[in-house]
Coordinates of N, CA and C in Angstrom, one line a residue:
M1 N -6.5 -41.1 -226.6 CA -5.3 -40.8 -226.3 C -5.4 -39.8 -225.2
W2 N -5.2 -39.7 -223.8 CA -5.3 -38.3 -223.1 C -4.1 -37.6 -223.7
N3 N -4.2 -36.1 -223.7 CA -3.1 -35.2 -224.4 C -3.5 -34.1 -223.0
P4 N -2.6 -33.8 -222.1 CA -2.6 -32.7 -221.2 C -2.4 -31.3 -221.9
I5 N -1.7 -31.2 -223.1 CA -1.6 -29.8 -223.6 C -2.9 -29.5 -223.9
N6 N -4.0 -30.2 -224.4 CA -5.2 -30.1 -224.9 C -6.1 -29.5 -223.6
K7 N -5.7 -29.9 -222.5 CA -6.3 -29.3 -221.3 C -6.3 -28.1 -220.5
L8 N -4.9 -27.6 -221.1 CA -4.4 -26.5 -220.7 C -5.4 -25.1 -221.2
T9 N -5.3 -24.1 -220.2 CA -6.1 -22.7 -220.7 C -5.2 -21.9 -220.6
V10 N -5.4 -20.6 -221.5 CA -4.6 -19.4 -221.7 C -4.1 -19.0 -220.3
Y11 N -4.8 -19.4 -218.9 CA -4.5 -19.3 -217.8 C -3.1 -20.0 -217.3
D12 N -3.4 -21.1 -217.6 CA -2.1 -21.7 -217.5 C -1.0 -21.6 -217.8
Y13 N -1.3 -21.2 -219.5 CA 0.2 -20.8 -220.1 C 0.8 -19.8 -219.3
L14 N 0.2 -18.7 -219.1 CA 0.2 -17.3 -218.6 C 1.2 -17.4 -217.2
I15 N 0.4 -18.6 -216.6 CA 1.1 -18.8 -215.5 C 2.7 -19.4 -215.4
V16 N 2.7 -20.4 -216.1 CA 3.9 -20.9 -216.8 C 5.0 -20.2 -217.2
F17 N 4.6 -19.2 -218.0 CA 5.4 -18.0 -218.6 C 6.0 -17.3 -217.8
L18 N 4.9 -16.8 -216.6 CA 5.2 -15.9 -215.7 C 6.2 -16.5 -214.4
L19 N 6.1 -17.7 -214.3 CA 7.2 -18.4 -213.1 C 8.3 -18.7 -213.9
I20 N 8.4 -18.8 -215.6 CA 9.6 -18.6 -216.0 C 10.2 -17.7 -215.7
L21 N 9.9 -16.3 -216.3 CA 10.5 -15.2 -215.9 C 10.8 -14.8 -214.5
F22 N 10.1 -15.4 -213.7 CA 10.4 -15.1 -212.1 C 11.9 -15.8 -211.8
V23 N 11.7 -17.3 -212.5 CA 13.0 -18.1 -212.0 C 14.3 -17.4 -212.8
V24 N 13.9 -17.3 -214.3 CA 15.4 -16.5 -214.5 C 15.9 -15.5 -214.4
N25 N 14.8 -14.3 -214.0 CA 15.6 -13.0 -213.6 C 16.0 -13.3 -212.1
S26 N 15.3 -14.0 -211.4 CA 15.8 -13.9 -210.0 C 17.2 -14.8 -209.8
T27 N 17.4 -15.7 -210.8 CA 18.6 -16.0 -210.9 C 19.8 -15.3 -211.4
T28 N 19.3 -14.7 -212.5 CA 20.3 -13.7 -213.3 C 20.8 -12.3 -212.5
Q29 N 19.6 -11.8 -212.0 CA 19.9 -10.9 -211.5 C 20.3 -10.9 -209.7
N30 N 20.5 -12.3 -209.4 CA 21.0 -12.2 -208.2 C 19.7 -12.1 -206.7
L31 N 18.7 -12.1 -207.4 CA 17.4 -11.5 -206.1 C 16.5 -12.4 -205.5
W32 N 17.2 -13.5 -205.3 CA 16.6 -14.6 -204.9 C 16.0 -14.4 -203.2
S33 N 16.7 -13.9 -202.5 CA 16.5 -13.2 -201.0 C 15.3 -12.6 -201.0
G34 N 15.1 -11.7 -202.0 CA 14.0 -10.8 -201.4 C 12.9 -11.0 -203.0
S35 N 13.1 -11.6 -204.1 CA 12.1 -11.9 -204.8 C 11.1 -12.9 -204.7
V36 N 11.6 -13.8 -203.9 CA 10.7 -15.0 -203.8 C 9.5 -14.8 -202.4
V37 N 10.3 -14.2 -201.7 CA 9.4 -13.6 -200.7 C 8.5 -12.2 -201.1
Y38 N 9.0 -11.3 -201.8 CA 7.9 -10.5 -202.7 C 7.0 -11.2 -203.6
V39 N 7.4 -12.2 -204.2 CA 6.2 -13.0 -205.2 C 5.4 -13.8 -204.7
L40 N 5.8 -14.6 -203.4 CA 5.1 -15.5 -202.7 C 4.0 -14.8 -202.0
T41 N 4.4 -13.5 -201.3 CA 4.0 -13.1 -200.4 C 2.7 -12.5 -201.2
S42 N 2.8 -11.6 -202.4 CA 2.0 -11.3 -203.3 C 0.8 -12.3 -203.8
V43 N 1.4 -13.7 -204.1 CA 0.7 -14.5 -204.7 C -0.3 -14.9 -203.6
A44 N 0.4 -15.4 -202.5 CA -0.5 -15.4 -201.1 C -1.8 -14.9 -200.8
I45 N -1.9 -13.9 -200.7 CA -2.3 -12.4 -200.5 C -3.8 -12.4 -201.4
A46 N -3.1 -12.6 -202.8 CA -4.4 -12.5 -204.0 C -5.2 -13.8 -203.8
V47 N -4.6 -14.9 -203.7 CA -5.0 -16.4 -203.5 C -6.3 -16.5 -202.5
V48 N -5.8 -16.2 -201.5 CA -6.4 -16.2 -200.2 C -7.5 -15.3 -200.0
L49 N -7.4 -14.0 -200.5 CA -8.4 -13.0 -200.3 C -9.5 -13.3 -201.9
D50 N -9.0 -14.2 -202.7 CA -10.0 -14.4 -203.8 C -10.8 -15.4 -203.4
L51 N -10.1 -16.1 -202.6 CA -10.8 -17.4 -202.4 C -12.0 -17.3 -200.9
F52 N -11.4 -16.4 -200.1 CA -12.3 -15.9 -199.1 C -13.9 -15.2 -199.9
L53 N -13.3 -14.2 -200.6 CA -14.4 -13.5 -201.1 C -15.6 -14.4 -202.0
S54 N -15.0 -15.5 -202.8 CA -15.6 -16.2 -203.3 C -16.6 -16.9 -202.5
W55 N -16.1 -17.5 -201.6 CA -16.8 -18.3 -200.4 C -17.6 -17.4 -199.9
A56 N -17.4 -16.1 -199.2 CA -18.6 -15.2 -198.9 C -19.8 -14.5 -199.9
K57 N -19.2 -14.7 -201.3 CA -20.5 -14.2 -202.3 C -21.2 -16.0 -202.4
S58 N -20.6 -16.9 -202.1 CA -21.6 -18.1 -202.3 C -22.4 -18.3 -201.1
R59 N -22.2 -17.7 -199.9 CA -22.8 -18.0 -199.0 C -24.0 -17.1 -198.9
L60 N -23.8 -15.9 -199.9 CA -24.8 -14.9 -199.6 C -25.9 -15.2 -200.8
K61 N -25.6 -15.9 -201.7 CA -26.5 -16.2 -202.8 C -28.0 -16.9 -202.0
K62 N -29.1 -16.6 -202.8 CA -30.1 -17.0 -202.1 C -30.3 -18.4 -202.9
P63 N -31.0 -19.4 -201.8 CA -31.3 -20.4 -202.6 C -32.1 -20.7 -203.6
K64 N -32.1 -21.9 -204.4 CA -32.6 -21.9 -205.6 C -34.2 -22.5 -205.1
K65 N -35.0 -22.8 -205.9 CA -36.5 -22.7 -205.8 C -36.8 -23.9 -205.0
D66 N -35.6 -25.1 -205.2 CA -35.7 -26.5 -204.1 C -35.4 -25.8 -202.9
G67 N -34.8 -25.2 -202.6 CA -34.3 -24.4 -201.2 C -33.0 -25.1 -201.0
F68 N -32.3 -25.4 -202.2 CA -30.9 -25.5 -201.7 C -29.8 -24.8 -202.3
V69 N -28.8 -24.5 -201.5 CA -27.7 -23.3 -202.1 C -26.6 -24.5 -202.5
Q70 N -26.0 -24.4 -203.7 CA -25.1 -25.1 -204.3 C -23.7 -25.1 -203.4
P71 N -23.1 -26.0 -203.0 CA -21.9 -25.7 -202.0 C -20.7 -25.0 -202.4
F72 N -19.8 -24.7 -201.8 CA -18.7 -23.9 -202.5 C -17.7 -25.0 -203.1
K73 N -17.5 -24.7 -204.1 CA -16.2 -25.4 -204.7 C -14.8 -24.7 -204.5
L74 N -13.9 -25.5 -204.0 CA -12.6 -24.9 -203.5 C -11.7 -25.4 -204.8
R75 N -11.3 -24.1 -205.6 CA -10.8 -24.4 -206.9 C -9.6 -23.2 -206.9
L76 N -8.8 -23.6 -207.4 CA -7.6 -22.5 -207.3 C -7.6 -21.4 -208.2
P77 N -7.8 -20.4 -207.8 CA -8.3 -19.1 -208.7 C -7.1 -18.7 -209.3
K78 N -7.2 -18.9 -210.4 CA -6.0 -19.0 -211.5 C -5.7 -17.1 -211.7
S79 N -6.7 -16.7 -212.0 CA -6.7 -15.2 -212.3 C -6.0 -14.5 -211.2
A80 N -6.1 -15.1 -209.8 CA -5.7 -14.3 -208.7 C -3.8 -14.7 -208.5
V81 N -3.7 -15.5 -209.1 CA -2.6 -16.3 -208.9 C -1.5 -15.4 -210.0
I82 N -2.4 -15.0 -211.2 CA -1.6 -14.2 -212.3 C -1.4 -12.9 -211.9
S83 N -2.5 -12.3 -211.1 CA -2.3 -10.7 -210.5 C -1.1 -11.0 -209.3
G84 N -1.3 -11.7 -208.8 CA -0.2 -12.0 -207.6 C 1.1 -12.3 -208.3
L85 N 1.2 -12.9 -209.3 CA 2.6 -13.0 -209.9 C 3.1 -11.4 -210.9
I86 N 2.3 -11.0 -211.4 CA 2.2 -9.4 -212.1 C 2.7 -8.6 -210.8
I87 N 2.1 -8.6 -209.6 CA 2.5 -7.4 -209.1 C 3.7 -7.9 -208.2
G88 N 4.0 -9.1 -208.0 CA 5.3 -9.5 -207.6 C 6.7 -9.3 -208.3
L89 N 6.4 -9.5 -209.8 CA 7.2 -9.4 -210.8 C 7.7 -7.5 -210.9
L90 N 6.2 -6.7 -210.8 CA 6.6 -5.3 -211.1 C 7.2 -4.5 -209.8
I91 N 7.1 -5.0 -208.6 CA 7.6 -4.2 -207.6 C 8.9 -4.9 -207.2
E92 N 10.0 -4.0 -207.6 CA 11.5 -4.4 -207.3 C 11.7 -4.7 -205.9
P93 N 12.0 -6.3 -205.3 CA 12.5 -6.6 -204.2 C 13.3 -5.4 -203.2
S94 N 13.0 -5.3 -202.3 CA 14.2 -4.3 -201.6 C 14.4 -5.0 -200.5
K95 N 14.1 -4.1 -199.5 CA 14.2 -4.7 -197.7 C 13.1 -5.8 -197.5
L96 N 13.2 -6.6 -196.6 CA 11.8 -7.2 -196.2 C 11.6 -6.5 -195.0
A97 N 11.4 -5.3 -194.5 CA 11.2 -4.5 -193.6 C 9.5 -4.2 -193.9
W98 N 8.6 -3.7 -193.0 CA 7.4 -3.4 -193.3 C 7.2 -2.2 -194.1
P99 N 7.9 -0.8 -194.1 CA 7.5 -0.1 -194.8 C 7.8 -0.6 -196.5
D100 N 8.8 -1.1 -196.5 CA 9.4 -1.8 -198.1 C 8.4 -2.8 -198.4
M101 N 7.7 -3.5 -197.7 CA 6.8 -4.3 -198.4 C 5.5 -3.8 -198.3
A102 N 5.2 -2.8 -197.9 CA 3.9 -2.2 -198.1 C 3.2 -2.4 -199.2
P103 N 3.9 -2.0 -200.5 CA 3.2 -2.1 -201.8 C 2.9 -3.8 -202.2
V104 N 4.0 -4.5 -201.6 CA 3.3 -5.8 -201.8 C 2.1 -6.8 -201.3
V105 N 1.8 -5.8 -200.2 CA 0.8 -6.5 -199.5 C -0.6 -5.5 -199.8
L106 N -0.4 -4.2 -200.3 CA -1.4 -3.4 -200.5 C -2.2 -3.6 -202.0
A107 N -1.3 -3.5 -203.0 CA -1.4 -4.3 -204.3 C -2.4 -5.2 -204.7
P108 N -1.9 -6.5 -204.1 CA -2.9 -7.5 -204.4 C -4.3 -7.2 -203.6
L109 N -4.3 -6.9 -202.5 CA -5.6 -6.7 -201.7 C -6.5 -5.8 -202.5
L110 N -5.7 -4.7 -203.0 CA -6.7 -3.7 -203.8 C -7.0 -4.5 -205.0
A111 N -6.0 -5.0 -205.6 CA -6.4 -5.8 -207.0 C -7.7 -6.9 -206.9
I112 N -7.7 -7.7 -205.4 CA -8.9 -8.5 -205.6 C -10.2 -8.1 -205.3
L113 N -9.7 -6.8 -204.3 CA -11.0 -6.6 -203.7 C -11.5 -5.5 -204.9
L114 N -11.0 -4.9 -205.6 CA -11.5 -4.3 -206.9 C -12.1 -5.2 -207.9
K115 N -11.5 -6.3 -208.2 CA -12.0 -7.5 -209.1 C -13.0 -7.8 -208.9
H116 N -13.8 -7.9 -207.5 CA -15.0 -8.4 -207.0 C -16.2 -7.6 -206.8
I117 N -15.5 -6.0 -206.7 CA -16.6 -4.6 -206.4 C -16.9 -4.2 -207.6
I118 N -16.0 -3.9 -208.2 CA -16.2 -3.2 -209.9 C -16.5 -4.3 -210.7
R119 N -17.8 -4.3 -211.1 CA -18.0 -5.4 -212.4 C -19.3 -5.0 -212.9
V120 N -19.3 -5.4 -214.2 CA -20.0 -5.3 -215.2 C -20.7 -6.4 -215.7
K121 N -22.2 -6.7 -215.2 CA -22.8 -7.9 -215.8 C -21.9 -9.3 -215.7
G122 N -21.6 -9.1 -214.4 CA -20.7 -10.5 -213.7 C -19.5 -10.6 -213.8
D123 N -19.0 -9.5 -214.9 CA -17.3 -9.9 -215.2 C -16.7 -8.4 -214.8
H124 N -15.6 -8.9 -214.2 CA -14.5 -7.7 -214.0 C -14.0 -7.0 -215.3
I125 N -14.1 -5.7 -215.2 CA -13.8 -5.0 -216.3 C -12.1 -4.2 -216.4
F126 N -11.7 -4.2 -215.3 CA -10.1 -4.1 -215.2 C -9.5 -4.9 -214.9
N127 N -8.4 -5.1 -215.5 CA -7.1 -5.6 -215.2 C -6.9 -5.5 -213.6
P128 N -7.0 -6.6 -212.9 CA -6.9 -6.2 -211.7 C -5.7 -6.0 -210.9
A129 N -4.6 -7.0 -211.6 CA -3.5 -6.3 -210.9 C -2.9 -5.0 -211.6
N130 N -3.3 -4.1 -212.7 CA -3.3 -3.0 -213.0 C -3.8 -2.3 -212.3
M131 N -5.2 -2.2 -211.8 CA -5.9 -1.2 -211.0 C -5.2 -1.5 -209.3
G132 N -4.7 -2.8 -209.2 CA -4.5 -2.5 -207.4 C -2.8 -1.8 -207.6
L133 N -2.1 -1.9 -208.6 CA -0.8 -1.2 -208.7 C -1.1 0.2 -208.9
L134 N -1.9 0.6 -209.6 CA -2.4 1.9 -209.8 C -2.7 2.7 -208.6
I135 N -3.4 2.3 -207.7 CA -4.2 2.4 -206.6 C -2.8 2.7 -205.7
T136 N -1.9 1.7 -205.6 CA -0.9 1.9 -204.7 C 0.0 2.9 -204.9
I137 N 0.3 3.0 -206.2 CA 1.2 3.9 -206.7 C 0.6 5.5 -206.1
L138 N -0.6 5.8 -206.6 CA -1.4 7.1 -206.0 C -1.3 7.0 -204.5
V139 N -1.5 6.2 -203.8 CA -1.4 6.1 -201.9 C -0.3 5.9 -201.7
L140 N 0.8 5.0 -202.1 CA 2.2 5.0 -201.7 C 3.2 5.5 -202.6
T141 N 3.3 6.9 -202.7 CA 4.5 7.5 -203.7 C 5.6 7.1 -204.1
P142 N 6.3 6.3 -203.0 CA 7.4 5.9 -203.2 C 7.6 4.3 -203.7
A143 N 6.6 3.9 -204.2 CA 6.5 2.4 -204.5 C 7.4 2.4 -205.7
S144 N 8.2 1.3 -205.8 CA 9.3 1.4 -206.7 C 8.6 0.2 -207.7
L145 N 8.2 0.4 -208.9 CA 7.8 -0.3 -210.1 C 8.9 -0.2 -211.1
T146 N 9.6 -1.6 -211.2 CA 10.5 -1.2 -212.1 C 10.3 -2.5 -213.1
W147 N 9.3 -3.7 -213.3 CA 9.2 -4.8 -213.9 C 10.5 -5.6 -214.3
W148 N 11.0 -6.0 -212.8 CA 12.4 -6.7 -212.6 C 12.1 -7.8 -213.3
G149 N 11.1 -8.7 -213.0 CA 10.7 -10.1 -213.5 C 10.7 -10.0 -214.9
A150 N 10.9 -9.2 -215.7 CA 11.4 -9.2 -217.3 C 12.2 -8.6 -217.7
S151 N 13.2 -8.0 -216.9 CA 14.5 -7.3 -217.2 C 15.3 -8.1 -217.9
P152 N 16.3 -7.8 -219.3 CA 16.6 -8.8 -219.9 C 18.1 -8.6 -219.6
S153 N 18.5 -9.4 -218.5 CA 19.9 -9.2 -217.9 C 20.7 -10.3 -218.3
W154 N 20.7 -11.1 -219.2 CA 21.6 -11.7 -219.6 C 22.1 -11.3 -221.0

């Protein structure tokens, strides 16, 4: 008998947990107008950039001895979704204008770039979301990080 619970990974559980935090706190804090845009922007940037960099790296691989390069497999990068959700839940939604949206754009860009650049034995060694947020705070001093997505507002 097929049991979908056995097929879920830690990444799947974390995505579900972060989505629950997002929905509950967006509802209880009445932040739907800004929070949806912030979280979706962060996740979209992280996923698209991760897919692009993975595709680009697959194109740069040397052919095997038989002369063939394995084709790129299009898969949802769950770690990029998680990084985007964490970043979107940490940057408090404010105005939907450019200066206020800068941290939501810069943090996932840096997170995924650093994930692909800083590697040891093929694995990234830092939490991508944390690195992206750290550098974003250093570059954009007024970035408002409050972890609004996990605030107990009920």
